[in-house]
Short mmCIF file of C-alpha atoms and ligand atoms in Angstrom, two decimals:
data_model
loop_
_atom_site.label_atom_id
_atom_site.label_comp_id
_atom_site.label_asym_id
_atom_site.label_seq_id
_atom_site.Cartn_x
_atom_site.Cartn_y
_atom_site.Cartn_z
CA MET A 1377 -17.12 52.73 -99.47
CA PRO A 1378 -13.62 51.77 -100.57
CA LEU A 1379 -11.28 51.56 -97.60
CA ASP A 1380 -8.66 49.33 -99.11
CA HIS A 1381 -6.11 52.05 -99.70
CA ASN A 1382 -3.09 53.10 -97.79
CA TRP A 1383 -3.15 53.40 -94.03
CA THR A 1384 -1.91 56.97 -94.37
CA HIS A 1385 -5.64 57.65 -94.74
CA GLN A 1386 -6.03 56.55 -91.17
CA GLY A 1387 -8.54 59.30 -90.43
CA GLU A 1388 -10.92 57.77 -92.94
CA PHE A 1389 -10.91 54.49 -91.07
CA LEU A 1390 -11.60 56.23 -87.79
CA GLN A 1391 -14.42 58.24 -89.32
CA ALA A 1392 -15.88 55.19 -91.01
CA ALA A 1393 -15.74 53.32 -87.69
CA GLN A 1394 -17.64 56.10 -85.97
CA ARG A 1395 -20.29 56.07 -88.64
CA PHE A 1396 -20.65 52.27 -88.58
CA ASP A 1397 -21.00 52.38 -84.80
CA ARG A 1398 -23.70 55.05 -85.04
CA GLU A 1399 -25.62 52.92 -87.53
CA ASP A 1400 -25.09 49.67 -85.61
CA VAL A 1401 -28.39 48.35 -84.24
CA LEU A 1402 -26.50 46.04 -81.88
CA ALA A 1403 -24.33 48.81 -80.41
CA PRO A 1404 -26.41 49.00 -77.17
CA PHE A 1405 -25.44 45.40 -76.32
CA ARG A 1406 -21.86 46.42 -75.55
CA GLU A 1407 -23.14 48.12 -72.39
CA ARG A 1408 -24.55 44.82 -71.21
CA PHE A 1409 -21.10 43.25 -70.84
CA HIS A 1410 -18.14 44.00 -68.60
CA ILE A 1411 -15.28 45.15 -70.83
CA PRO A 1412 -12.00 44.61 -68.93
CA PRO A 1413 -10.45 47.98 -68.03
CA HIS A 1414 -7.07 49.17 -69.29
CA GLY A 1415 -5.60 52.19 -67.54
CA GLU A 1416 -8.28 54.85 -67.42
CA GLY A 1417 -10.20 53.30 -70.28
CA GLN A 1418 -11.19 49.93 -71.63
CA SER A 1419 -9.09 47.25 -73.20
CA LEU A 1420 -9.54 46.27 -76.83
CA TYR A 1421 -10.82 42.79 -76.15
CA PHE A 1422 -10.59 40.43 -79.12
CA THR A 1423 -10.48 37.06 -77.36
CA GLY A 1424 -14.16 36.29 -77.16
CA ASN A 1425 -13.20 33.14 -79.09
CA SER A 1426 -11.25 32.00 -76.04
CA LEU A 1427 -13.26 33.36 -73.12
CA GLY A 1428 -16.35 35.44 -73.75
CA LEU A 1429 -16.91 38.49 -71.56
CA GLN A 1430 -19.09 38.55 -68.48
CA PRO A 1431 -22.69 39.57 -69.15
CA LYS A 1432 -23.78 42.11 -66.55
CA GLY A 1433 -26.89 40.00 -65.96
CA ALA A 1434 -24.80 37.08 -64.70
CA ARG A 1435 -24.47 38.33 -61.15
CA ASP A 1436 -28.23 38.50 -60.53
CA ILE A 1437 -28.79 34.99 -61.79
CA ILE A 1438 -25.94 33.50 -59.77
CA GLU A 1439 -27.02 35.39 -56.66
CA GLY A 1440 -30.57 34.17 -57.24
CA GLU A 1441 -29.40 30.57 -57.16
CA LEU A 1442 -27.34 31.19 -54.03
CA GLU A 1443 -30.37 32.73 -52.41
CA ASP A 1444 -32.62 29.82 -53.38
CA TRP A 1445 -30.07 27.40 -51.94
CA ARG A 1446 -29.95 29.48 -48.74
CA ARG A 1447 -33.74 29.64 -48.54
CA TYR A 1448 -34.82 26.21 -49.64
CA GLY A 1449 -31.89 23.84 -49.38
CA VAL A 1450 -32.73 20.68 -51.28
CA GLU A 1451 -36.27 21.94 -51.90
CA ALA A 1452 -34.88 24.44 -54.42
CA HIS A 1453 -34.91 21.53 -56.86
CA PHE A 1454 -38.66 22.12 -57.01
CA GLU A 1455 -39.29 25.43 -55.21
CA GLY A 1456 -36.60 27.63 -56.69
CA ARG A 1457 -37.38 30.39 -59.18
CA ARG A 1458 -35.71 28.22 -61.82
CA PRO A 1459 -36.28 24.75 -60.33
CA TRP A 1460 -32.96 22.92 -60.32
CA VAL A 1461 -34.45 19.56 -61.18
CA ALA A 1462 -34.80 20.67 -64.79
CA TYR A 1463 -32.28 23.50 -64.76
CA HIS A 1464 -30.64 22.45 -68.00
CA ARG A 1465 -33.92 23.22 -69.76
CA GLU A 1466 -33.57 26.91 -68.93
CA ALA A 1467 -30.97 26.95 -71.71
CA THR A 1468 -32.59 24.61 -74.21
CA ALA A 1469 -34.69 26.94 -76.37
CA ASP A 1470 -31.90 29.49 -76.73
CA LEU A 1471 -29.24 26.90 -77.46
CA ALA A 1472 -31.53 25.30 -80.03
CA ALA A 1473 -31.89 28.70 -81.73
CA VAL A 1474 -28.14 29.25 -81.69
CA VAL A 1475 -27.32 25.92 -83.38
CA GLY A 1476 -30.43 25.58 -85.56
CA ALA A 1477 -32.02 22.62 -83.86
CA GLN A 1478 -35.30 21.48 -82.40
CA ALA A 1479 -35.57 21.78 -78.66
CA ASP A 1480 -35.46 18.02 -78.06
CA GLU A 1481 -32.25 17.74 -80.08
CA VAL A 1482 -30.26 19.89 -77.66
CA VAL A 1483 -29.10 19.55 -74.09
CA ALA A 1484 -26.78 21.56 -71.83
CA MET A 1485 -24.58 19.18 -69.86
CA ASN A 1486 -21.02 18.42 -68.74
CA ALA A 1487 -17.99 19.96 -70.42
CA LEU A 1488 -17.08 19.92 -74.09
CA THR A 1489 -14.53 17.12 -74.21
CA VAL A 1490 -16.71 14.97 -71.97
CA ASN A 1491 -19.60 15.43 -74.40
CA LEU A 1492 -17.37 14.63 -77.32
CA HIS A 1493 -16.52 11.32 -75.66
CA LEU A 1494 -20.13 10.52 -74.77
CA LEU A 1495 -21.20 11.17 -78.35
CA LEU A 1496 -18.32 9.29 -79.94
CA ILE A 1497 -19.17 6.30 -77.78
CA SER A 1498 -22.55 6.28 -79.50
CA PHE A 1499 -21.69 7.45 -83.00
CA TYR A 1500 -18.25 6.01 -83.64
CA ARG A 1501 -19.02 2.31 -83.83
CA PRO A 1502 -16.28 0.59 -85.85
CA GLN A 1503 -17.51 -2.66 -87.34
CA GLY A 1504 -16.08 -5.08 -89.93
CA LYS A 1505 -14.04 -3.09 -92.43
CA ARG A 1506 -15.80 0.16 -91.49
CA THR A 1507 -13.39 1.28 -88.79
CA LYS A 1508 -11.93 4.69 -89.56
CA LEU A 1509 -12.46 7.97 -87.77
CA MET A 1510 -11.76 11.19 -89.68
CA ILE A 1511 -10.67 14.45 -88.03
CA GLU A 1512 -8.82 17.45 -89.43
CA ALA A 1513 -5.04 17.70 -89.22
CA GLY A 1514 -4.07 20.29 -86.62
CA ALA A 1515 -7.27 19.72 -84.68
CA PHE A 1516 -7.55 21.26 -81.23
CA PRO A 1517 -5.42 18.95 -79.05
CA SER A 1518 -8.29 17.86 -76.80
CA ASP A 1519 -10.25 16.64 -79.81
CA ARG A 1520 -7.28 14.71 -81.13
CA TYR A 1521 -6.66 13.13 -77.73
CA ALA A 1522 -10.33 12.20 -77.55
CA ALA A 1523 -10.19 10.64 -81.02
CA LEU A 1524 -7.01 8.68 -80.29
CA SER A 1525 -8.33 7.34 -77.02
CA GLN A 1526 -11.63 6.34 -78.64
CA LEU A 1527 -9.71 4.33 -81.22
CA ARG A 1528 -7.75 2.62 -78.46
CA LEU A 1529 -10.98 1.87 -76.59
CA HIS A 1530 -11.93 -0.19 -79.64
CA GLY A 1531 -8.49 -1.80 -79.78
CA LEU A 1532 -7.68 0.00 -83.03
CA ASP A 1533 -4.28 1.35 -84.04
CA PRO A 1534 -4.48 5.10 -84.68
CA GLU A 1535 -1.73 4.72 -87.31
CA THR A 1536 -4.16 3.01 -89.66
CA HIS A 1537 -7.58 3.97 -88.38
CA LEU A 1538 -7.31 7.69 -87.72
CA ILE A 1539 -7.52 9.87 -90.82
CA GLU A 1540 -6.27 13.42 -90.43
CA ILE A 1541 -7.24 15.45 -93.44
CA SER A 1542 -4.82 18.27 -94.37
CA PRO A 1543 -4.97 21.28 -96.66
CA ARG A 1544 -3.06 21.08 -99.94
CA GLU A 1545 0.64 21.80 -99.92
CA GLY A 1546 1.13 25.54 -99.49
CA GLU A 1547 -2.47 26.17 -98.42
CA HIS A 1548 -3.79 26.86 -94.93
CA THR A 1549 -7.40 25.78 -95.17
CA LEU A 1550 -9.32 22.83 -96.52
CA ARG A 1551 -11.11 22.88 -99.86
CA THR A 1552 -14.64 21.53 -99.88
CA GLU A 1553 -13.97 19.31 -102.89
CA ASP A 1554 -10.91 17.82 -101.20
CA ILE A 1555 -12.83 16.94 -98.04
CA THR A 1556 -15.75 15.37 -99.88
CA ALA A 1557 -13.42 13.51 -102.28
CA ARG A 1558 -11.43 12.08 -99.38
CA ILE A 1559 -14.61 10.96 -97.63
CA ALA A 1560 -15.80 9.26 -100.82
CA GLN A 1561 -12.40 7.68 -101.32
CA GLU A 1562 -12.38 6.19 -97.80
CA GLY A 1563 -15.92 4.98 -98.55
CA ASP A 1564 -16.93 1.87 -96.67
CA THR A 1565 -13.84 1.92 -94.44
CA LEU A 1566 -15.10 5.13 -92.83
CA ALA A 1567 -17.15 4.81 -89.64
CA CYS A 1568 -17.35 8.44 -88.53
CA VAL A 1569 -16.39 11.94 -89.66
CA MET A 1570 -15.79 14.26 -86.72
CA LEU A 1571 -14.55 17.69 -87.79
CA CYS A 1572 -14.65 21.12 -86.24
CA GLY A 1573 -17.37 23.59 -87.24
CA VAL A 1574 -14.99 26.55 -87.23
CA GLN A 1575 -11.29 25.68 -87.01
CA TYR A 1576 -9.78 27.20 -83.88
CA TYR A 1577 -6.42 28.05 -85.49
CA THR A 1578 -7.30 29.20 -89.00
CA GLY A 1579 -10.84 30.42 -88.35
CA GLN A 1580 -12.14 28.43 -91.33
CA TRP A 1581 -15.85 27.65 -91.18
CA MET A 1582 -16.19 24.18 -92.59
CA PRO A 1583 -18.74 23.43 -95.30
CA MET A 1584 -20.76 21.49 -92.76
CA ARG A 1585 -23.74 20.62 -94.94
CA GLU A 1586 -21.56 19.27 -97.76
CA ILE A 1587 -19.42 17.30 -95.32
CA THR A 1588 -22.48 15.75 -93.69
CA GLU A 1589 -23.89 14.78 -97.07
CA ALA A 1590 -20.62 13.22 -98.16
CA ALA A 1591 -20.25 11.30 -94.89
CA HIS A 1592 -23.79 9.95 -95.14
CA ALA A 1593 -23.28 9.01 -98.80
CA ALA A 1594 -20.26 6.99 -97.66
CA GLY A 1595 -22.34 5.31 -94.97
CA ALA A 1596 -20.55 7.04 -92.08
CA THR A 1597 -21.94 9.10 -89.23
CA CYS A 1598 -21.05 12.79 -89.07
CA GLY A 1599 -20.50 15.08 -86.10
CA PHE A 1600 -18.93 18.44 -85.37
CA ASP A 1601 -17.11 20.14 -82.54
CA LEU A 1602 -18.70 23.58 -82.51
CA ALA A 1603 -16.48 25.17 -79.84
CA HIS A 1604 -15.63 28.03 -82.23
CA ALA A 1605 -18.86 27.93 -84.21
CA ALA A 1606 -21.67 28.07 -81.63
CA GLY A 1607 -22.73 31.67 -81.19
CA ASN A 1608 -20.35 32.75 -83.96
CA VAL A 1609 -21.85 31.55 -87.25
CA PRO A 1610 -25.45 30.71 -88.15
CA LEU A 1611 -25.93 26.96 -87.91
CA GLN A 1612 -28.71 24.66 -89.13
CA LEU A 1613 -27.76 21.36 -87.56
CA HIS A 1614 -31.21 19.87 -87.94
CA ASP A 1615 -31.68 20.78 -91.60
CA TRP A 1616 -28.13 19.81 -92.47
CA ASN A 1617 -28.83 16.38 -91.03
CA VAL A 1618 -25.80 16.41 -88.76
CA ASP A 1619 -25.84 13.32 -86.51
CA PHE A 1620 -24.24 14.83 -83.43
CA ALA A 1621 -22.41 17.93 -82.23
CA CYS A 1622 -21.04 19.46 -79.08
CA TRP A 1623 -19.70 22.83 -77.99
CA CYS A 1624 -18.49 24.68 -74.93
CA GLY A 1625 -20.36 27.53 -73.29
CA TYR A 1626 -17.49 29.84 -72.38
CA LYS A 1627 -16.23 31.05 -75.78
CA TYR A 1628 -18.76 32.91 -77.94
CA LEU A 1629 -21.55 31.92 -75.55
CA ASN A 1630 -20.05 33.94 -72.66
CA GLY A 1631 -21.04 31.43 -69.98
CA GLY A 1632 -17.93 31.94 -67.84
CA PRO A 1633 -14.82 29.80 -67.29
CA GLY A 1634 -15.44 26.07 -67.38
CA CYS A 1635 -19.19 26.51 -67.70
CA THR A 1636 -21.58 23.84 -68.87
CA ALA A 1637 -21.26 22.68 -72.45
CA GLY A 1638 -23.88 21.69 -75.01
CA ALA A 1639 -24.72 18.68 -77.11
CA PHE A 1640 -26.87 18.05 -80.15
CA VAL A 1641 -28.23 14.73 -81.35
CA HIS A 1642 -30.43 14.67 -84.44
CA GLU A 1643 -34.03 13.67 -83.76
CA ARG A 1644 -33.70 10.55 -85.92
CA HIS A 1645 -31.48 9.10 -83.17
CA ALA A 1646 -33.97 9.88 -80.40
CA ASN A 1647 -35.59 6.92 -78.70
CA LYS A 1648 -33.02 4.31 -79.66
CA PRO A 1649 -32.42 2.37 -76.45
CA GLU A 1650 -30.42 -0.17 -78.44
CA MET A 1651 -27.82 2.47 -79.27
CA PRO A 1652 -24.69 2.01 -77.16
CA ARG A 1653 -24.13 4.85 -74.72
CA LEU A 1654 -22.78 5.57 -71.28
CA GLU A 1655 -25.81 5.79 -69.05
CA GLY A 1656 -26.61 7.65 -65.86
CA TRP A 1657 -29.71 8.51 -63.88
CA TRP A 1658 -30.32 11.85 -65.62
CA GLY A 1659 -30.83 10.03 -68.91
CA HIS A 1660 -33.45 7.84 -67.25
CA SER A 1661 -37.18 8.55 -67.62
CA GLU A 1662 -37.82 11.87 -65.94
CA ALA A 1663 -41.23 10.85 -64.64
CA ARG A 1664 -39.74 7.87 -62.80
CA ARG A 1665 -36.29 9.14 -61.96
CA PHE A 1666 -36.91 9.41 -58.25
CA LYS A 1667 -38.50 6.00 -57.98
CA MET A 1668 -34.89 4.80 -57.90
CA GLU A 1669 -35.56 1.80 -60.10
CA PRO A 1670 -32.72 -0.58 -60.92
CA ASP A 1671 -33.32 -0.68 -64.69
CA PHE A 1672 -32.56 2.15 -67.09
CA ASP A 1673 -35.49 3.60 -69.02
CA LEU A 1674 -34.11 5.91 -71.71
CA MET A 1675 -35.36 9.47 -72.04
CA SER A 1676 -36.25 10.67 -75.48
CA GLY A 1677 -34.00 13.02 -77.44
CA ALA A 1678 -30.63 14.53 -76.61
CA GLU A 1679 -31.52 14.44 -72.92
CA GLY A 1680 -31.09 10.69 -73.06
CA TRP A 1681 -27.33 11.28 -73.20
CA GLN A 1682 -27.30 13.03 -69.81
CA THR A 1683 -25.63 11.15 -67.03
CA SER A 1684 -25.68 13.54 -64.06
CA ASN A 1685 -27.91 16.19 -62.59
CA ALA A 1686 -27.45 19.71 -63.92
CA PRO A 1687 -24.52 21.79 -62.57
CA VAL A 1688 -26.64 24.77 -61.64
CA MET A 1689 -23.91 27.25 -60.66
CA ASN A 1690 -21.99 26.30 -63.76
CA MET A 1691 -24.87 27.13 -66.01
CA ALA A 1692 -26.26 30.23 -64.35
CA ALA A 1693 -24.06 32.86 -66.03
CA MET A 1694 -24.71 31.34 -69.44
CA LEU A 1695 -28.42 32.00 -68.99
CA ALA A 1696 -27.66 35.72 -68.75
CA SER A 1697 -25.70 35.57 -71.97
CA LEU A 1698 -28.32 33.50 -73.77
CA ALA A 1699 -30.87 36.19 -72.93
CA GLU A 1700 -28.66 38.66 -74.84
CA PHE A 1701 -28.43 36.25 -77.76
CA ARG A 1702 -32.22 35.98 -77.80
CA ALA A 1703 -32.60 39.76 -77.81
CA ALA A 1704 -29.93 40.34 -80.46
CA GLY A 1705 -30.85 37.41 -82.72
CA MET A 1706 -28.38 35.33 -84.72
CA ASP A 1707 -29.37 37.06 -87.99
CA ARG A 1708 -28.51 40.52 -86.76
CA MET A 1709 -25.35 39.25 -85.08
CA ARG A 1710 -24.20 37.59 -88.28
CA ALA A 1711 -24.92 40.73 -90.30
CA LYS A 1712 -22.83 42.85 -87.95
CA SER A 1713 -20.16 40.17 -87.71
CA LEU A 1714 -19.71 40.13 -91.49
CA ALA A 1715 -19.28 43.92 -91.54
CA LEU A 1716 -16.98 44.02 -88.50
CA THR A 1717 -14.64 41.31 -89.74
CA ALA A 1718 -14.58 42.75 -93.27
CA PHE A 1719 -13.62 46.12 -91.75
CA LEU A 1720 -10.80 44.48 -89.80
CA GLU A 1721 -9.63 42.63 -92.89
CA GLN A 1722 -9.55 45.79 -95.02
CA GLY A 1723 -7.68 47.59 -92.27
CA ILE A 1724 -5.06 44.86 -91.97
CA HIS A 1725 -4.43 45.00 -95.71
CA ALA A 1726 -4.14 48.79 -95.52
CA VAL A 1727 -1.70 48.63 -92.61
CA ALA A 1728 0.35 46.01 -94.44
CA LYS A 1729 0.51 48.21 -97.52
CA SER A 1730 1.53 51.27 -95.59
CA THR A 1731 4.19 49.64 -93.39
CA GLY A 1732 5.44 47.14 -95.95
CA ALA A 1733 4.97 44.47 -93.27
CA PRO A 1734 4.11 41.11 -94.81
CA LEU A 1735 0.88 40.48 -92.90
CA GLU A 1736 -0.73 37.27 -94.08
CA ILE A 1737 -4.29 36.33 -93.20
CA LEU A 1738 -4.68 32.55 -92.83
CA THR A 1739 -8.46 32.73 -92.54
CA PRO A 1740 -10.42 32.35 -95.80
CA SER A 1741 -11.24 35.67 -97.46
CA ASP A 1742 -14.62 34.25 -98.49
CA PRO A 1743 -17.02 35.48 -95.77
CA SER A 1744 -19.15 32.34 -96.11
CA ALA A 1745 -16.12 30.26 -95.10
CA ARG A 1746 -15.38 32.07 -91.85
CA GLY A 1747 -16.93 33.45 -88.70
CA CYS A 1748 -15.71 36.58 -86.95
CA GLN A 1749 -12.14 35.41 -86.27
CA LEU A 1750 -9.14 36.35 -88.36
CA SER A 1751 -5.78 34.62 -87.89
CA VAL A 1752 -2.97 36.88 -89.01
CA VAL A 1753 0.71 36.01 -89.41
CA ALA A 1754 3.08 38.93 -88.88
CA HIS A 1755 6.00 37.39 -90.79
CA GLY A 1756 9.38 38.39 -89.43
CA HIS A 1757 7.93 39.86 -86.28
CA GLY A 1758 8.22 38.39 -82.83
CA LYS A 1759 7.06 38.69 -79.32
CA SER A 1760 7.98 42.40 -79.20
CA LEU A 1761 5.05 43.19 -81.49
CA PHE A 1762 2.74 41.24 -79.21
CA ASP A 1763 4.18 43.03 -76.17
CA CYS A 1764 3.54 46.38 -77.83
CA LEU A 1765 -0.10 45.43 -78.51
CA THR A 1766 -0.51 44.27 -74.92
CA LYS A 1767 1.02 47.46 -73.57
CA HIS A 1768 -1.63 49.45 -75.43
CA GLY A 1769 -4.47 47.39 -74.05
CA VAL A 1770 -5.03 45.04 -76.99
CA ILE A 1771 -6.03 41.54 -75.88
CA VAL A 1772 -5.48 39.01 -78.66
CA ASP A 1773 -4.23 35.44 -78.76
CA TRP A 1774 -0.59 35.10 -79.76
CA ARG A 1775 0.98 31.86 -80.96
CA GLU A 1776 4.51 31.27 -82.13
CA PRO A 1777 5.55 32.03 -84.81
CA ALA A 1778 3.89 35.43 -84.79
CA VAL A 1779 0.30 34.29 -85.33
CA ILE A 1780 -2.30 36.69 -83.98
CA ARG A 1781 -5.75 35.17 -83.61
CA MET A 1782 -8.41 37.75 -82.98
CA ALA A 1783 -12.17 37.72 -82.89
CA PRO A 1784 -14.20 40.94 -83.12
CA VAL A 1785 -17.42 39.79 -81.47
CA PRO A 1786 -20.61 41.47 -82.72
CA LEU A 1787 -22.30 41.49 -79.31
CA TYR A 1788 -19.73 43.65 -77.57
CA ASN A 1789 -17.00 44.79 -79.96
CA SER A 1790 -17.36 48.05 -81.85
CA PHE A 1791 -15.97 49.28 -85.14
CA ALA A 1792 -14.04 51.82 -83.07
CA ASP A 1793 -12.35 48.90 -81.27
CA VAL A 1794 -11.15 47.65 -84.64
CA ALA A 1795 -9.97 51.09 -85.81
CA GLU A 1796 -8.05 51.63 -82.56
CA PHE A 1797 -6.47 48.23 -82.87
CA LEU A 1798 -5.34 49.05 -86.41
CA THR A 1799 -3.73 52.29 -85.23
CA ILE A 1800 -1.84 50.40 -82.53
CA LEU A 1801 -0.86 47.64 -84.95
CA HIS A 1802 0.47 50.23 -87.39
CA HIS A 1803 2.47 51.85 -84.62
CA GLY A 1804 3.76 48.48 -83.37
CA LEU A 1805 4.91 47.35 -86.80
CA HIS A 1806 6.77 50.62 -87.32
CA GLN A 1807 8.51 50.35 -83.98
CA ASP A 1808 9.34 46.72 -84.51
CA ALA A 1809 10.68 47.19 -88.06
C1 PLP H 531 -11.92 25.28 -76.49
C2 PLP H 531 -11.91 23.93 -77.14
C3 PLP H 531 -11.88 22.76 -76.38
C4 PLP H 531 -11.79 22.81 -74.87
O1 PLP H 531 -12.33 21.66 -74.30
P1 PLP H 531 -12.94 21.66 -72.82
O2 PLP H 531 -13.44 20.28 -72.67
O3 PLP H 531 -14.01 22.70 -72.79
O4 PLP H 531 -11.85 21.99 -71.88
C5 PLP H 531 -11.92 21.56 -77.05
N1 PLP H 531 -11.99 21.49 -78.39
C6 PLP H 531 -12.01 22.61 -79.16
C7 PLP H 531 -12.08 22.50 -80.64
C8 PLP H 531 -11.97 23.86 -78.56
O5 PLP H 531 -11.97 24.96 -79.31
#
């Protein structure tokens, strides 16, 4: 149905939203999350890309762990309903499904930036003339700090050894051919390519398979930060041959603030004790861990990168969310996500047409080059527009100058959420004109 006309046909958007919601097979999942209230009703929550909402199942799981601790003390490591000694494995199968990996390629551990460091220690190994590390320009600050400090750990000057790949002049996102050409051009000076999966600012989903191929053809390793990709877009890390990846659990994975992150290491790197890494007792042979032996005996697979025992409380809420992911399935979530974001995109164009406001979408219009997020610039508008949205219960991320980043999440956002947002945006742009 064509919806790309003027916003004066607002009623059509609202009706279409109602129909899409009626037909939405994932609609019942909204009830399984706590939507933050606004006044008498609910807020329009579009920041699942920053902090996912609380799954209603989280409380039971957390209370269960508290009860096991109360009941068993240290024995809960073996006696608990989800024995703590291997607690990280409660998440493994679901995380593997989310990122397209085999179970032994995935582990839940630590926090995102920590995992990025642990993996770079192993996969960024500058040697001879092969010294460079490639990231994207405008990377999330933590990733850039991690990259810079890794270079310094090797005594390398970031000026010459860090490559930050930028979009073309006047463009916001990277072209596949430009990324692969740059990788080929750096050739045997390139040690590691470490890009984001989905760019946090623009929402661009990187051509991960092509990048991995190009990096490998150049003789470099290839890894991704999937903070904005895990649980958002369908991934096939194993089949794409990605060397390593990491992600946080609190954005699309709804694991709660600061919750345990994830890591992926391709199976071809399993069982390589000679590979440099930072070691700890949780990466040591599980069967012999409690023999307290002095020498390290590496565990197979991604679990070999663990250093510490699992942070149970930090992982508990994520298990509730992963159960919803399992029930919904990435295929169905992606199908809804494509429709939901396309609906938002059409609506933004319609509102722009009707108000004359120059709304520019930074995110690629090609659905295969984005997840659910759209990043919109409201040129000429300022904080007052954001304040108006906030006043009406819209929760989006606002960055100067007038960039609205918003993520309609298929698990708990509805088409009606989007239509209501568009009405408020239309109103706000009028007021702010
Ligand atoms: C959210 C995010 C982080 C946050 O790192 P933490 O270690 O979880 O605090 C890092 N990198 C990217 C790309 C992110 O989107």
